[in-house]
Tab-separated table of C-alpha atoms in Angstrom:
chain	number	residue	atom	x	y	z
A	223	UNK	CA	101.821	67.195	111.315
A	224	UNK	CA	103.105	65.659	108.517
A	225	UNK	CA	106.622	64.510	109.416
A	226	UNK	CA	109.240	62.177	108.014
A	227	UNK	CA	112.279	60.514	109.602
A	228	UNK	CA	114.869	62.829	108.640
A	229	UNK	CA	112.736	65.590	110.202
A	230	UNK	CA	111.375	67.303	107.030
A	231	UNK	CA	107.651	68.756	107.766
A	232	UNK	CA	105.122	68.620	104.992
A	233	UNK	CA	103.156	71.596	104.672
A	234	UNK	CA	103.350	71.919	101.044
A	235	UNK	CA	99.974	69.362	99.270
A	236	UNK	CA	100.044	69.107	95.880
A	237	UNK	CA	96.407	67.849	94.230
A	238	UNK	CA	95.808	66.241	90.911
A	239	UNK	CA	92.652	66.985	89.526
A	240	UNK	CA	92.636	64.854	86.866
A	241	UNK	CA	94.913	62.793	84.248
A	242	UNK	CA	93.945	64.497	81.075
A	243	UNK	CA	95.901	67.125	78.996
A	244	UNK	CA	94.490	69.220	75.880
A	245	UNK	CA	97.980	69.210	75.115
A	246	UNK	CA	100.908	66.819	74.417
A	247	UNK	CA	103.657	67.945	75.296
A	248	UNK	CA	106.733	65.575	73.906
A	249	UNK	CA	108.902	65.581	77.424
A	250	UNK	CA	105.630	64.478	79.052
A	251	UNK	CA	103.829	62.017	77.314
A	252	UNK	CA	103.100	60.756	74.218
A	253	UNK	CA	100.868	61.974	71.325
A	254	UNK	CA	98.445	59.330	71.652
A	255	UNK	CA	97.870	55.685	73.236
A	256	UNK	CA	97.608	56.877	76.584
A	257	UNK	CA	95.129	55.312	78.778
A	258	UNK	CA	92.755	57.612	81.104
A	259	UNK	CA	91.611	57.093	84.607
A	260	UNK	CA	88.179	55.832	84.231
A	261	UNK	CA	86.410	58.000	85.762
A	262	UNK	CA	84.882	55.631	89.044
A	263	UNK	CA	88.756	55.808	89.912
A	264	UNK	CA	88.764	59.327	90.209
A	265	UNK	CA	88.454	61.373	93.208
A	266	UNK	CA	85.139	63.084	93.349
A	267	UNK	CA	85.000	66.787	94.385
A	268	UNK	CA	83.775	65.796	97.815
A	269	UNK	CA	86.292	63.691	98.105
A	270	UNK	CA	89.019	66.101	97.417
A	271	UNK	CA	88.003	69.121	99.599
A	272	UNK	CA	87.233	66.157	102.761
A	273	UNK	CA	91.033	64.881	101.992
A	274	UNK	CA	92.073	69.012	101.979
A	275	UNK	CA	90.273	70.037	104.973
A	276	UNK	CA	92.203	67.141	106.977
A	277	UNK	CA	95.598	68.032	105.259
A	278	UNK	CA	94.664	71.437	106.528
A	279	UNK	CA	92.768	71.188	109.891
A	280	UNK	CA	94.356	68.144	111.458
A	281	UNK	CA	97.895	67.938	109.127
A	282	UNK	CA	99.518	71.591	108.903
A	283	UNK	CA	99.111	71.809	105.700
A	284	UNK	CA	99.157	75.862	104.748
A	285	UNK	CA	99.811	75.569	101.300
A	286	UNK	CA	97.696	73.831	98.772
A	287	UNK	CA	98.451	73.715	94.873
A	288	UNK	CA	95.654	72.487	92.093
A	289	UNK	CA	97.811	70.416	89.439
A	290	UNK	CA	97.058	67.916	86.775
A	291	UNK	CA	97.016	66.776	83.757
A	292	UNK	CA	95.619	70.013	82.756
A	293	UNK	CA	93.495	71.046	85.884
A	294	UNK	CA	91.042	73.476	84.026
A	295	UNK	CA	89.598	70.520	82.461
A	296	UNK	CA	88.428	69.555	86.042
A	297	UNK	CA	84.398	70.633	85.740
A	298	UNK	CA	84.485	71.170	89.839
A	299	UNK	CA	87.658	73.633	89.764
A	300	UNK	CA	85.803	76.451	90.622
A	301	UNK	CA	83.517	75.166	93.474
A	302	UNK	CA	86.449	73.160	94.441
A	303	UNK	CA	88.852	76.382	95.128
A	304	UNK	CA	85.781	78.468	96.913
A	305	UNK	CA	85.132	75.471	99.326
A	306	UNK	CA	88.627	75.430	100.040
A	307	UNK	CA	88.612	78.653	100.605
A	308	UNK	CA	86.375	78.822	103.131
A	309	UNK	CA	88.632	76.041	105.066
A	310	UNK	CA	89.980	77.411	108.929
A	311	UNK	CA	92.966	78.278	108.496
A	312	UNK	CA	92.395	79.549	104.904
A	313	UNK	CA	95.261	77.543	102.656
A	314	UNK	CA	97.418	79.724	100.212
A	315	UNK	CA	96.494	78.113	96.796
A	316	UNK	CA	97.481	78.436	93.551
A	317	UNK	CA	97.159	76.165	90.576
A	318	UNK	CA	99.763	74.704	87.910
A	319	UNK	CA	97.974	75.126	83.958
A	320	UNK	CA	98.905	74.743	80.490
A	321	UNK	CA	97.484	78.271	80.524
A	322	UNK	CA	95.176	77.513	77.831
A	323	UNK	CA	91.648	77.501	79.587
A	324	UNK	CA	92.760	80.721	81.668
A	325	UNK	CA	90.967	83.282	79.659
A	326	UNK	CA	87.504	82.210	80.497
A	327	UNK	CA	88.193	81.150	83.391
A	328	UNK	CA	91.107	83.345	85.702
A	329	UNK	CA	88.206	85.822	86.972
A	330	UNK	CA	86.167	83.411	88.357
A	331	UNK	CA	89.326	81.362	89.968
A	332	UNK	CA	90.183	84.953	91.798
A	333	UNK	CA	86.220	85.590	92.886
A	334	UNK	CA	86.917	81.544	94.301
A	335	UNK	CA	89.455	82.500	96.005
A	336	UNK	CA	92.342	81.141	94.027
A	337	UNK	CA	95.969	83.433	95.393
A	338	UNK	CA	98.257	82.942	91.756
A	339	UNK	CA	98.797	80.997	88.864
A	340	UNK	CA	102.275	79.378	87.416
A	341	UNK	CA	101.721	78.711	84.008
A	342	UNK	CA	103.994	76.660	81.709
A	343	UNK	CA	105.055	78.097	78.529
A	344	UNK	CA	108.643	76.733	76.815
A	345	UNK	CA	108.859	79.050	73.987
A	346	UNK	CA	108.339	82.880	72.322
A	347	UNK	CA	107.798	80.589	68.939
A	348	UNK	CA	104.326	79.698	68.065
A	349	UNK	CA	106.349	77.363	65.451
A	350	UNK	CA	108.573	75.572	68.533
A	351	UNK	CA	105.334	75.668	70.722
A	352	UNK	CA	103.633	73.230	68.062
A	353	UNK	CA	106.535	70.870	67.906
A	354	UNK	CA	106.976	70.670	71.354
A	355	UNK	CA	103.022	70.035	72.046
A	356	UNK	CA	101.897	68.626	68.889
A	357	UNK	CA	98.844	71.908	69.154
A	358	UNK	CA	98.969	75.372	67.756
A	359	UNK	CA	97.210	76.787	70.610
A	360	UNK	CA	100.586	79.142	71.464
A	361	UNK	CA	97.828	82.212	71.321
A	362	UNK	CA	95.998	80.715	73.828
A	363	UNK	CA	98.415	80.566	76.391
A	364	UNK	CA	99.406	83.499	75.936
A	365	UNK	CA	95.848	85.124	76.292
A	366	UNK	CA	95.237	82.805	79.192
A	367	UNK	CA	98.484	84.492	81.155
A	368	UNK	CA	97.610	88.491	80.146
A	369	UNK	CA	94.044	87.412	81.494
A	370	UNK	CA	95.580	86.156	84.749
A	371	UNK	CA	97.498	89.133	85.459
A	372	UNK	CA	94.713	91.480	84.724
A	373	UNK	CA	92.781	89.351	87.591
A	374	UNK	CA	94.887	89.562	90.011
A	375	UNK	CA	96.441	85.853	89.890
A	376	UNK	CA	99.740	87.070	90.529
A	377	UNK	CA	102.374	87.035	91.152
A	378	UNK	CA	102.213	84.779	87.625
A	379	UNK	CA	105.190	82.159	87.407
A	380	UNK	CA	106.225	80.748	84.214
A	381	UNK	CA	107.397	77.329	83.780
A	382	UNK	CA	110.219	76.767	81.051
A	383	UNK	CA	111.801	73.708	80.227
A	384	UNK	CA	114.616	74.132	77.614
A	385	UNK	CA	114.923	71.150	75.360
A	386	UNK	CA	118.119	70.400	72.909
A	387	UNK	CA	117.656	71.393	69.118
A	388	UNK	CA	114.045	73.347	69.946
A	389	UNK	CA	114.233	76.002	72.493
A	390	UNK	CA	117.913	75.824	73.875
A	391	UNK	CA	118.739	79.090	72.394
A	392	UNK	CA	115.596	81.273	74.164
A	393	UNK	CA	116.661	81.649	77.399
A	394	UNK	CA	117.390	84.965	77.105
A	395	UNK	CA	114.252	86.071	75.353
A	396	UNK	CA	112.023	84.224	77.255
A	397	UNK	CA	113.518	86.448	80.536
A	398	UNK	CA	113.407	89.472	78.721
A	399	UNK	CA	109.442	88.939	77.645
A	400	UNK	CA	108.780	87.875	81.299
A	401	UNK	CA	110.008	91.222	82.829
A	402	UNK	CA	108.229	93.216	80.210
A	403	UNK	CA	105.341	91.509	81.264
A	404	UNK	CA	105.299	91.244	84.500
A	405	UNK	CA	105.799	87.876	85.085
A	406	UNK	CA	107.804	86.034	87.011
A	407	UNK	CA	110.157	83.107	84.927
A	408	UNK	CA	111.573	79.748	86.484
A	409	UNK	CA	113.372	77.512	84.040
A	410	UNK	CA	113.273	73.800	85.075
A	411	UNK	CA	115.972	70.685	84.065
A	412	UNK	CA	114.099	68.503	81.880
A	413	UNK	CA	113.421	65.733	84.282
A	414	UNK	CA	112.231	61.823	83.367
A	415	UNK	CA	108.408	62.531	83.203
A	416	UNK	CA	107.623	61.154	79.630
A	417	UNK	CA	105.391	58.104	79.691
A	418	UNK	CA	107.252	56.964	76.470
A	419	UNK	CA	111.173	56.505	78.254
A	420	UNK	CA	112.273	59.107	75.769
A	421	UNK	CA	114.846	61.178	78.666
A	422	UNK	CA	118.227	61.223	78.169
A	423	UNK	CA	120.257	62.547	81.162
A	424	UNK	CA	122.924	63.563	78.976
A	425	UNK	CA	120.881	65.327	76.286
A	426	UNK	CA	119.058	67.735	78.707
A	427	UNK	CA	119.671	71.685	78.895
A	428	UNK	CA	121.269	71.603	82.610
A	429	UNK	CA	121.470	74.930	84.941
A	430	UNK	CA	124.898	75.459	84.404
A	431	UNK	CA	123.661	75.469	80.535
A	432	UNK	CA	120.808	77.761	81.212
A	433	UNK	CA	122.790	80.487	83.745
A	434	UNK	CA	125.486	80.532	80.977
A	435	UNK	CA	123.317	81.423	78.145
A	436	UNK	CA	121.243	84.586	80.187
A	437	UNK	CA	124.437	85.837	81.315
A	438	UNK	CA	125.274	86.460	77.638
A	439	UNK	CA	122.636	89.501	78.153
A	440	UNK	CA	121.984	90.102	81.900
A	441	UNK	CA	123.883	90.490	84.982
A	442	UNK	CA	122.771	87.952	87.514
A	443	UNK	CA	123.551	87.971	91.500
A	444	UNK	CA	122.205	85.035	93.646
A	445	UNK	CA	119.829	85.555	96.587
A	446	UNK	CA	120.930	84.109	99.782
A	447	UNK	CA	120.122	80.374	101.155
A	448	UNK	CA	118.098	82.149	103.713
A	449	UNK	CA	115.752	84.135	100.882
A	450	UNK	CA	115.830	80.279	99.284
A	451	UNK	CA	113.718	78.486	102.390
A	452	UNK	CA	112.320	75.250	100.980
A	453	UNK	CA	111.498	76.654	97.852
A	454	UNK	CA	112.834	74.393	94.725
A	455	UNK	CA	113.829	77.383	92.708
A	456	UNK	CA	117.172	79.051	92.970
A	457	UNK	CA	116.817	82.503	92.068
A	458	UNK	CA	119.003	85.334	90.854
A	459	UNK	CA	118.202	89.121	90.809
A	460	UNK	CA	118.726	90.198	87.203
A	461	UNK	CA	120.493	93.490	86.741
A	462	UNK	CA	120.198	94.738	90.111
A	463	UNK	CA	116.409	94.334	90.561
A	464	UNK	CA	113.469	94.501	91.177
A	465	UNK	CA	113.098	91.282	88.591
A	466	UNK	CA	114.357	88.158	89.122
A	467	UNK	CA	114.756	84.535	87.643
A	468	UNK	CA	114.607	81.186	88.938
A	469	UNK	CA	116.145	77.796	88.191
A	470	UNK	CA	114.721	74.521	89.213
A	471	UNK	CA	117.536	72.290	89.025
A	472	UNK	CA	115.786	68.858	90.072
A	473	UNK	CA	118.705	66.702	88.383
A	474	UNK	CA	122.127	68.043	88.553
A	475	UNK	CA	121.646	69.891	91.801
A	476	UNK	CA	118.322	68.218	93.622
A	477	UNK	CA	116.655	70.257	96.828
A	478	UNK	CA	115.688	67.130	98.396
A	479	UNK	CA	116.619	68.100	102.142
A	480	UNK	CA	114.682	71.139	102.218
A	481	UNK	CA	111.282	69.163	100.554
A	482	UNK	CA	108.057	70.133	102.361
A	483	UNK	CA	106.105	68.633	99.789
A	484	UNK	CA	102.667	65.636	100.313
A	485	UNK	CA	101.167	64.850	97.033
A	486	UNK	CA	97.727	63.444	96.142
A	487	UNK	CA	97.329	61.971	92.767
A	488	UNK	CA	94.142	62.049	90.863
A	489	UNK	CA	92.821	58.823	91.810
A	490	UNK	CA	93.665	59.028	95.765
A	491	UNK	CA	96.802	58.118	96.330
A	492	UNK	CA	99.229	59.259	98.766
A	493	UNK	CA	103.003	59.997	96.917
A	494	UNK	CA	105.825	61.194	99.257
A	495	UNK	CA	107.338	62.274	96.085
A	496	UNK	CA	107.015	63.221	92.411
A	497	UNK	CA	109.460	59.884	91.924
A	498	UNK	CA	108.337	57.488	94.637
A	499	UNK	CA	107.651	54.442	93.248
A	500	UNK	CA	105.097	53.207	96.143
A	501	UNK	CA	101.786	54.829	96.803
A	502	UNK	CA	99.347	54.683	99.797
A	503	UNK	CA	95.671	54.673	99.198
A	504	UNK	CA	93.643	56.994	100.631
A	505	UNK	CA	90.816	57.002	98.054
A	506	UNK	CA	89.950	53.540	100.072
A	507	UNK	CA	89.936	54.719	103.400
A	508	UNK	CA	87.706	57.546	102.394
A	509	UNK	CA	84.997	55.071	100.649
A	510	UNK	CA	85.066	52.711	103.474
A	511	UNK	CA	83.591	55.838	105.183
A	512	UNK	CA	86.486	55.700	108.474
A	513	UNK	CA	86.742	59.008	110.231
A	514	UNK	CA	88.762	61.626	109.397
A	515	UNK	CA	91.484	60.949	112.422
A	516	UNK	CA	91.985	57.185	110.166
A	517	UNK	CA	92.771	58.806	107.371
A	518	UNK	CA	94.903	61.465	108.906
A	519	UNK	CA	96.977	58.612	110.517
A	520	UNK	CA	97.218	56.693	106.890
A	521	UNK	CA	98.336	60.005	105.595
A	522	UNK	CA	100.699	60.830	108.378
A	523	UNK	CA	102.331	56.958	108.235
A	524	UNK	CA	102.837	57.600	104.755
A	525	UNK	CA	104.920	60.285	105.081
A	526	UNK	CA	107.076	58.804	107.360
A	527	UNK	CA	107.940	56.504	105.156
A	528	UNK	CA	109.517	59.304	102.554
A	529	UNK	CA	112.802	58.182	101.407
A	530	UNK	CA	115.607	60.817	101.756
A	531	UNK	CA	115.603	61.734	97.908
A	532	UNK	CA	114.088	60.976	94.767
A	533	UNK	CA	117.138	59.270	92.860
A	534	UNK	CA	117.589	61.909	90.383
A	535	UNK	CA	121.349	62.464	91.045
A	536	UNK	CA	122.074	58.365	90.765
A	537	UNK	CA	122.841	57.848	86.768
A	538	UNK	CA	121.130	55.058	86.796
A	539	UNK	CA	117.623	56.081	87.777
A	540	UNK	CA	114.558	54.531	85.762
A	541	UNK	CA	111.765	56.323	85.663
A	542	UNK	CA	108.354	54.658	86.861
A	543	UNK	CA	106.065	52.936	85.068
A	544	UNK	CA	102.929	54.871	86.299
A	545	UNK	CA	101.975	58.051	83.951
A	546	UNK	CA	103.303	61.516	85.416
A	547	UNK	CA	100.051	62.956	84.155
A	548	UNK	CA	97.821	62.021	86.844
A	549	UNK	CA	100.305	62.442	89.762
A	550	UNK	CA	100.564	66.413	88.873
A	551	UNK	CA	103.869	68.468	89.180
């Protein structure tokens, strides 16, 4: 078990499969001068399932989620997901994508084994998509979501941050598209993820911001704390049902007591958090060829070390120095 000291049980792992991006998305990083993992750093896809078969067999891990970077740029994804698969006790997984390499690739993720998809996707505007990613690939993502559904990758999420002077004004369209698709839409605060420093807390789109602007077309009625669990989405049922809408509200109203969350970042390493500023290496251990019961114990002393929050609601937080891309969200 992965516990901490103010009793908060891990069961959640996040995996980065890699540092890259085929986009460039400007709340993320910048559009070029960013410098890649090389790829001896990188976990090899051995290395991954080993480290997800302990999180899993000797940790209580139930819930595994593929991140990145992009994480269809991973050549292994597939292979990765059906060994996983075939764990005891079979993980839920699902994977976090740009939604871009879904098309070709969302029926073989299901035939793997993969459960659902959350894809992020910002804007209805292929215009706003290529300021805010510096690619006209808006088309893509699209095609990559309609391609998950039709596989079975459901229930898909979609991932919308609203940024000042771009998409601020879409909040409403963006939830009425996602109902008459199918999908299932989670807005999330702008947090301090950009390798360049650019995040301003008093420039973001905040919940309060985002509530206000779909009430201006839908009727919204909170779910209960008890429907919430540990999940970092608030959600509200929007005009009596059966759809509803989320809000991630990571800044102004952080979920930090309820986290359930390990992370492994693409090169090995051991966050307690998406902020944490210290890492523990596991990518070490697992060279140095210890048995799995080491590395369990590495894992499970790293854990309880997790602070109680991440420092998002103290104004002066600074962001770390070390690229959000290969930690994964």
């Amino acid at each position: 078990m992965l516990i901490d000291t103010y009793g908060r049980v891990a069961t959640d792992l996040r995996v980065s499969l890699t540092d890259r991006c085929n986009l460039r998305c400007t709340y993320c990083m910048p559009e070029e001068g960013l410098q890649w993992l090389a790829k001896p750093d990188l976990l090899t896809d051995d290395e991954i399932v080993r480290l997800i078969r302990i999180a899993v067999t000797d940790l209580g891990v139930t819930e595994v989620r593929f991140t990145g970077g992009e994480p269809l740029l991973r050549p292994g994804l597939v292979g990765i997901v059906e060994r996983c698969a075939a764990l005891e006790p079979r993980p839920r997984m699902s994977l976090t994508t740009n939604g871009i390499g879904l098309k070709r690739t969302a029926a073989a993720l299901k035939t793997a084994g993969l459960d659902r998809v959350n894809v992020s996707l910002d804007t209805l505007r292929p215009e706003v998509f290529k300021t805010l990613t510096r690619r006209d690939r808006h088309h893509d993502v699209l095609d990559g979501m309609a391609a998950a559904r039709d596989a079975g990758l459901t229930p898909v999420k979609v991932n919308a941050v609203l940024m000042p002077g771009l998409n601020d004004d879409e909040a409403p369209d963006l939830l009425a598209w996602a109902m008459a698709e199918g999908y299932e839409l989670r807005f999330i605060e702008q947090m301090p993820l950009d390798a360049q420093h650019g995040w301003k807390r008093d420039g973001m789109i905040t919940a309060g911001d985002i509530l206000e602007s779909l009430r201006t077309r839908f009727e919204l009625t909170a779910e209960g704390e008890g429907e919430r669990g540990s999940a970092p989405a608030e959600r509200w049922t929007v005009d009596g049902g059966p759809h509803t809408v989320g809000v991630i509200a990571s800044v102004t109203r952080p979920f930090c007591r309820a986290c359930d969350r390990t992370r492994l970042t693409a090169d090995g390493q051991v966050r307690t958090c998406l902020f944490a500023t210290e890492e523990t290496d596991l990518r070490a251990a697992l060279r140095s060829d210890v048995p799995d019961a080491v590395v369990a114990e590495i894992w499970r002393k790293a854990m309880w070390g997790k602070k109680a929050g991440s420092g998002l609601d103290d104004p002066s937080f600074l962001q770390p120095d070390r690229p959000m891309s290969a930690i994964g969200g």
